[in-house]
């Protein structure tokens, strides 16, 4: 007899954990609503409180996700800008002897002033 090995991925386990969390939240919400009704609050008022808590939870999650997405967008824009502004390896500034004598060159162009009376 062969046994099946555990082959579920992390997405399956994440979904399973989310469903357990949702079920426990619904169970606690139902217990809280029952407790409020036993305390003498009308069922309509309890339903309103439950819906307000749900809306606050969804609104807080939306607020948090907005700021996280904004932060991620700023980081991507910064990385893209930093990458686009770099020098190519051919355009690196260096001191060397070139066509116009010894000096500071970027590529084949001498970028320092140099001495105009210098002999090549």
XYZ file of N, CA and C in Angstrom:
360
model
N 0.836 -1.178 0.000
C 0.000 0.000 0.000
C 0.885 1.247 0.000
N 0.613 2.167 -0.900
C 1.395 3.392 -0.976
C 0.651 4.526 -0.282
N 1.432 5.443 0.222
C 0.831 6.620 0.863
C 1.125 7.842 0.012
N 0.206 8.764 0.014
C 0.384 9.991 -0.762
C 1.172 10.990 0.087
N 2.208 11.547 -0.498
C 3.012 12.523 0.238
C 2.351 13.893 0.191
N 2.771 14.733 1.088
C 2.239 16.096 1.172
C 2.859 16.921 0.054
N 2.041 17.366 -0.915
C 2.568 18.117 -2.050
C 1.887 19.472 -2.224
N 1.225 19.958 -1.195
C 0.538 21.239 -1.324
C 1.546 22.369 -1.270
N 1.327 23.400 -2.073
C 2.229 24.547 -2.125
C 1.879 25.577 -1.060
N 2.679 26.633 -1.045
C 2.479 27.665 -0.038
C 1.190 28.438 -0.283
N 0.734 28.535 -1.531
C -0.511 29.254 -1.802
C -1.713 28.515 -1.234
N -1.655 27.188 -1.297
C -2.737 26.392 -0.725
C -2.778 26.594 0.785
N -1.607 26.545 1.408
C -1.557 26.713 2.862
C -1.978 28.129 3.273
N -1.628 29.123 2.452
C -2.040 30.494 2.737
C -3.559 30.637 2.651
N -4.154 30.053 1.634
C -5.610 30.092 1.499
C -6.313 29.348 2.622
N -5.731 28.224 3.012
C -6.300 27.446 4.115
C -6.257 28.265 5.413
N -5.143 28.946 5.664
C -5.032 29.782 6.858
C -6.001 30.948 6.826
N -6.181 31.552 5.642
C -7.129 32.668 5.514
C -8.555 32.194 5.769
N -8.899 30.992 5.295
C -10.258 30.499 5.528
C -10.476 30.182 7.008
N -9.456 29.667 7.686
C -9.579 29.423 9.131
C -9.757 30.739 9.881
N -8.997 31.772 9.488
C -9.115 33.076 10.135
C -10.496 33.677 9.910
N -11.025 33.557 8.696
C -12.351 34.096 8.402
C -13.433 33.370 9.189
N -13.327 32.034 9.238
C -14.325 31.276 10.003
C -14.293 31.629 11.482
N -13.095 31.800 12.041
C -13.023 32.154 13.460
C -13.550 33.569 13.692
N -13.299 34.503 12.743
C -13.831 35.853 12.865
C -15.359 35.839 12.839
N -15.944 35.077 11.926
C -17.411 34.998 11.829
C -17.991 34.387 13.105
N -17.316 33.367 13.636
C -17.792 32.737 14.872
C -17.756 33.742 16.030
N -16.652 34.509 16.162
C -16.560 35.495 17.229
C -17.558 36.635 17.038
N -17.801 37.017 15.786
C -18.790 38.052 15.507
C -20.184 37.600 15.928
N -20.505 36.342 15.621
C -21.805 35.798 15.997
C -21.952 35.722 17.527
N -20.872 35.313 18.211
C -20.914 35.267 19.676
C -21.086 36.661 20.268
N -20.391 37.661 19.707
C -20.524 39.024 20.212
C -21.932 39.560 19.970
N -22.507 39.266 18.805
C -23.867 39.728 18.516
C -24.867 39.086 19.473
N -24.692 37.806 19.746
C -25.580 37.115 20.701
C -25.448 37.730 22.092
N -24.204 38.035 22.503
C -23.982 38.625 23.823
C -24.633 40.000 23.915
N -24.534 40.809 22.832
C -25.157 42.128 22.845
C -26.671 42.039 22.912
N -27.271 41.066 22.225
C -28.722 40.893 22.296
C -29.130 40.486 23.702
N -28.336 39.632 24.368
C -28.639 39.224 25.740
C -28.503 40.384 26.718
N -27.703 41.389 26.367
C -27.549 42.559 27.226
C -28.711 43.539 27.071
N -29.594 43.307 26.104
C -30.781 44.135 25.961
C -30.768 45.066 24.767
N -29.767 44.993 23.937
C -29.714 45.839 22.744
C -30.593 45.195 21.671
N -31.427 45.977 20.979
C -32.286 45.401 19.944
C -31.463 44.767 18.816
N -32.049 43.770 18.176
C -31.350 43.030 17.119
C -30.973 43.945 15.953
N -31.807 44.929 15.642
C -31.479 45.880 14.571
C -30.260 46.723 14.917
N -30.153 47.125 16.179
C -28.987 47.899 16.621
C -27.717 47.068 16.591
N -27.838 45.789 16.950
C -26.686 44.893 16.905
C -26.226 44.709 15.467
N -27.165 44.561 14.551
C -26.807 44.410 13.136
C -26.101 45.667 12.625
N -26.562 46.841 13.061
C -25.920 48.087 12.650
C -24.492 48.166 13.189
N -24.296 47.763 14.448
C -22.953 47.784 15.042
C -22.032 46.811 14.308
N -22.553 45.631 13.990
C -21.752 44.639 13.280
C -21.346 45.170 11.907
N -22.266 45.799 11.205
C -21.933 46.338 9.882
C -20.955 47.509 9.970
N -21.083 48.336 11.019
C -20.117 49.423 11.190
C -18.721 48.870 11.438
N -18.606 47.819 12.245
C -17.305 47.205 12.484
C -16.734 46.597 11.207
N -17.581 45.993 10.409
C -17.118 45.430 9.134
C -16.602 46.529 8.209
N -17.354 47.638 8.124
C -16.940 48.747 7.268
C -15.638 49.376 7.769
N -15.485 49.500 9.087
C -14.240 50.032 9.636
C -13.065 49.112 9.319
N -13.291 47.814 9.386
C -12.225 46.855 9.084
C -11.820 46.947 7.617
N -12.810 46.979 6.724
C -12.513 47.069 5.291
C -11.868 48.417 4.961
N -12.354 49.482 5.568
C -11.760 50.802 5.345
C -10.324 50.868 5.843
N -10.050 50.291 6.999
C -8.673 50.265 7.508
C -7.755 49.456 6.619
N -8.246 48.337 6.111
C -7.432 47.526 5.199
C -7.174 48.280 3.899
N -8.181 48.999 3.399
C -7.995 49.781 2.171
C -7.003 50.916 2.398
N -7.079 51.568 3.538
C -6.157 52.656 3.872
C -4.726 52.136 3.947
N -4.535 51.025 4.621
C -3.209 50.425 4.750
C -2.662 49.981 3.393
N -3.509 49.348 2.592
C -3.042 48.882 1.286
C -2.723 50.061 0.357
N -3.453 51.156 0.468
C -3.145 52.346 -0.333
C -1.758 52.873 -0.019
N -1.432 53.009 1.272
C -0.119 53.544 1.637
C 0.998 52.565 1.313
N 0.754 51.285 1.446
C 1.775 50.304 1.059
C 2.011 50.326 -0.446
N 0.938 50.453 -1.228
C 1.085 50.539 -2.682
C 1.794 51.830 -3.077
N 1.510 52.937 -2.387
C 2.202 54.198 -2.667
C 3.689 54.080 -2.353
N 4.020 53.452 -1.236
C 5.421 53.243 -0.872
C 6.127 52.372 -1.901
N 5.480 51.306 -2.324
C 6.064 50.428 -3.336
C 6.261 51.180 -4.658
N 5.282 51.988 -5.052
C 5.407 52.773 -6.273
C 6.559 53.766 -6.204
N 6.740 54.411 -5.048
C 7.865 55.346 -4.884
C 9.197 54.611 -4.951
N 9.278 53.438 -4.346
C 10.512 52.659 -4.394
C 10.840 52.219 -5.816
N 9.828 51.804 -6.566
C 10.047 51.404 -7.962
C 10.478 52.607 -8.793
N 9.843 53.759 -8.598
C 10.222 54.964 -9.341
C 11.647 55.386 -8.996
N 12.013 55.309 -7.734
C 13.373 55.662 -7.318
C 14.398 54.718 -7.938
N 14.120 53.424 -7.911
C 15.045 52.451 -8.491
C 15.167 52.648 -10.002
N 14.064 52.929 -10.662
C 14.079 53.136 -12.106
C 14.887 54.388 -12.452
N 14.684 55.466 -11.684
C 15.414 56.704 -11.914
C 16.904 56.523 -11.651
N 17.232 55.822 -10.573
C 18.640 55.592 -10.252
C 19.313 54.743 -11.324
N 18.603 53.789 -11.869
C 19.167 52.935 -12.907
C 19.332 53.697 -14.225
N 18.402 54.570 -14.551
C 18.456 55.299 -15.820
C 19.521 56.384 -15.806
N 19.909 56.880 -14.631
C 20.855 57.978 -14.556
C 22.305 57.545 -14.476
N 22.593 56.271 -14.518
C 23.966 55.792 -14.383
C 24.776 56.007 -15.647
N 26.113 56.004 -15.488
C 27.011 56.133 -16.635
C 27.210 54.778 -17.270
N 27.388 54.789 -18.576
C 27.770 53.566 -19.271
C 29.226 53.280 -18.964
N 29.633 52.034 -19.157
C 31.015 51.684 -18.877
C 31.967 52.396 -19.833
N 31.524 52.735 -21.063
C 32.363 53.449 -22.020
C 32.500 54.920 -21.657
N 31.570 55.449 -20.912
C 31.548 56.877 -20.599
C 32.122 57.177 -19.213
N 32.910 56.295 -18.648
C 33.477 56.502 -17.319
C 34.579 57.555 -17.382
N 34.606 58.443 -16.382
C 35.617 59.489 -16.322
C 36.903 58.901 -15.737
N 38.045 59.172 -16.397
C 39.315 58.644 -15.890
C 40.478 59.519 -16.346
N 41.563 59.490 -15.558
C 42.798 60.175 -15.918
C 43.617 59.234 -16.788
N 44.013 59.729 -17.990
C 44.821 58.897 -18.883
C 45.458 59.760 -19.962
N 46.321 59.139 -20.727
C 46.924 59.807 -21.874
C 46.104 59.462 -23.104
N 45.632 60.502 -23.771
C 44.808 60.293 -24.947
C 45.307 61.100 -26.119
N 44.433 61.385 -27.065
C 44.767 62.113 -28.283
C 45.260 63.526 -27.960
N 44.660 64.173 -26.977
C 45.022 65.545 -26.601
C 46.020 65.586 -25.447
N 46.749 64.516 -25.194
C 47.727 64.477 -24.107
C 47.120 63.914 -22.840
N 47.895 64.005 -21.743
C 47.432 63.473 -20.467
C 46.398 64.413 -19.875
N 45.294 63.819 -19.417
C 44.250 64.629 -18.809
C 43.077 63.773 -18.383
N 41.994 64.449 -18.015
C 40.775 63.785 -17.566
C 39.880 63.562 -18.785
N 39.598 62.301 -19.075
C 38.825 61.944 -20.269
C 37.520 61.250 -19.886
N 36.500 61.535 -20.679
C 35.253 60.775 -20.631
C 35.072 60.251 -22.043
N 35.252 58.935 -22.185
C 35.254 58.356 -23.521
C 36.506 58.808 -24.248
N 36.356 59.404 -25.447
C 37.496 59.910 -26.224
C 37.654 61.422 -26.112
N 36.872 62.083 -25.277
C 36.878 63.543 -25.182
C 37.542 63.965 -23.880
N 38.512 64.870 -24.001
C 39.178 65.405 -22.813
C 38.284 66.467 -22.202
N 37.971 66.325 -20.899
C 37.015 67.233 -20.281
C 37.666 68.234 -19.337
N 38.984 68.090 -19.034
C 39.627 69.124 -18.226
C 40.184 70.202 -19.160
N 40.543 71.345 -18.612
C 40.977 72.470 -19.429
C 42.304 72.161 -20.107
N 43.254 71.639 -19.338
C 44.550 71.327 -19.923
C 45.373 72.579 -20.182
N 46.615 72.391 -20.580
C 47.533 73.495 -20.875
C 47.614 73.669 -22.393
N 47.203 74.819 -22.929
C 47.219 74.978 -24.384
C 48.644 75.009 -24.966
N 49.668 75.288 -24.149
C 51.046 75.346 -24.648
C 51.785 74.034 -24.455
N 51.073 73.029 -23.974
C 51.704 71.725 -23.739
C 51.977 71.044 -25.086
N 53.148 70.416 -25.179
C 53.468 69.678 -26.399
C 52.917 68.282 -26.304
N 52.375 67.780 -27.403
C 51.813 66.425 -27.408
C 52.878 65.385 -27.511
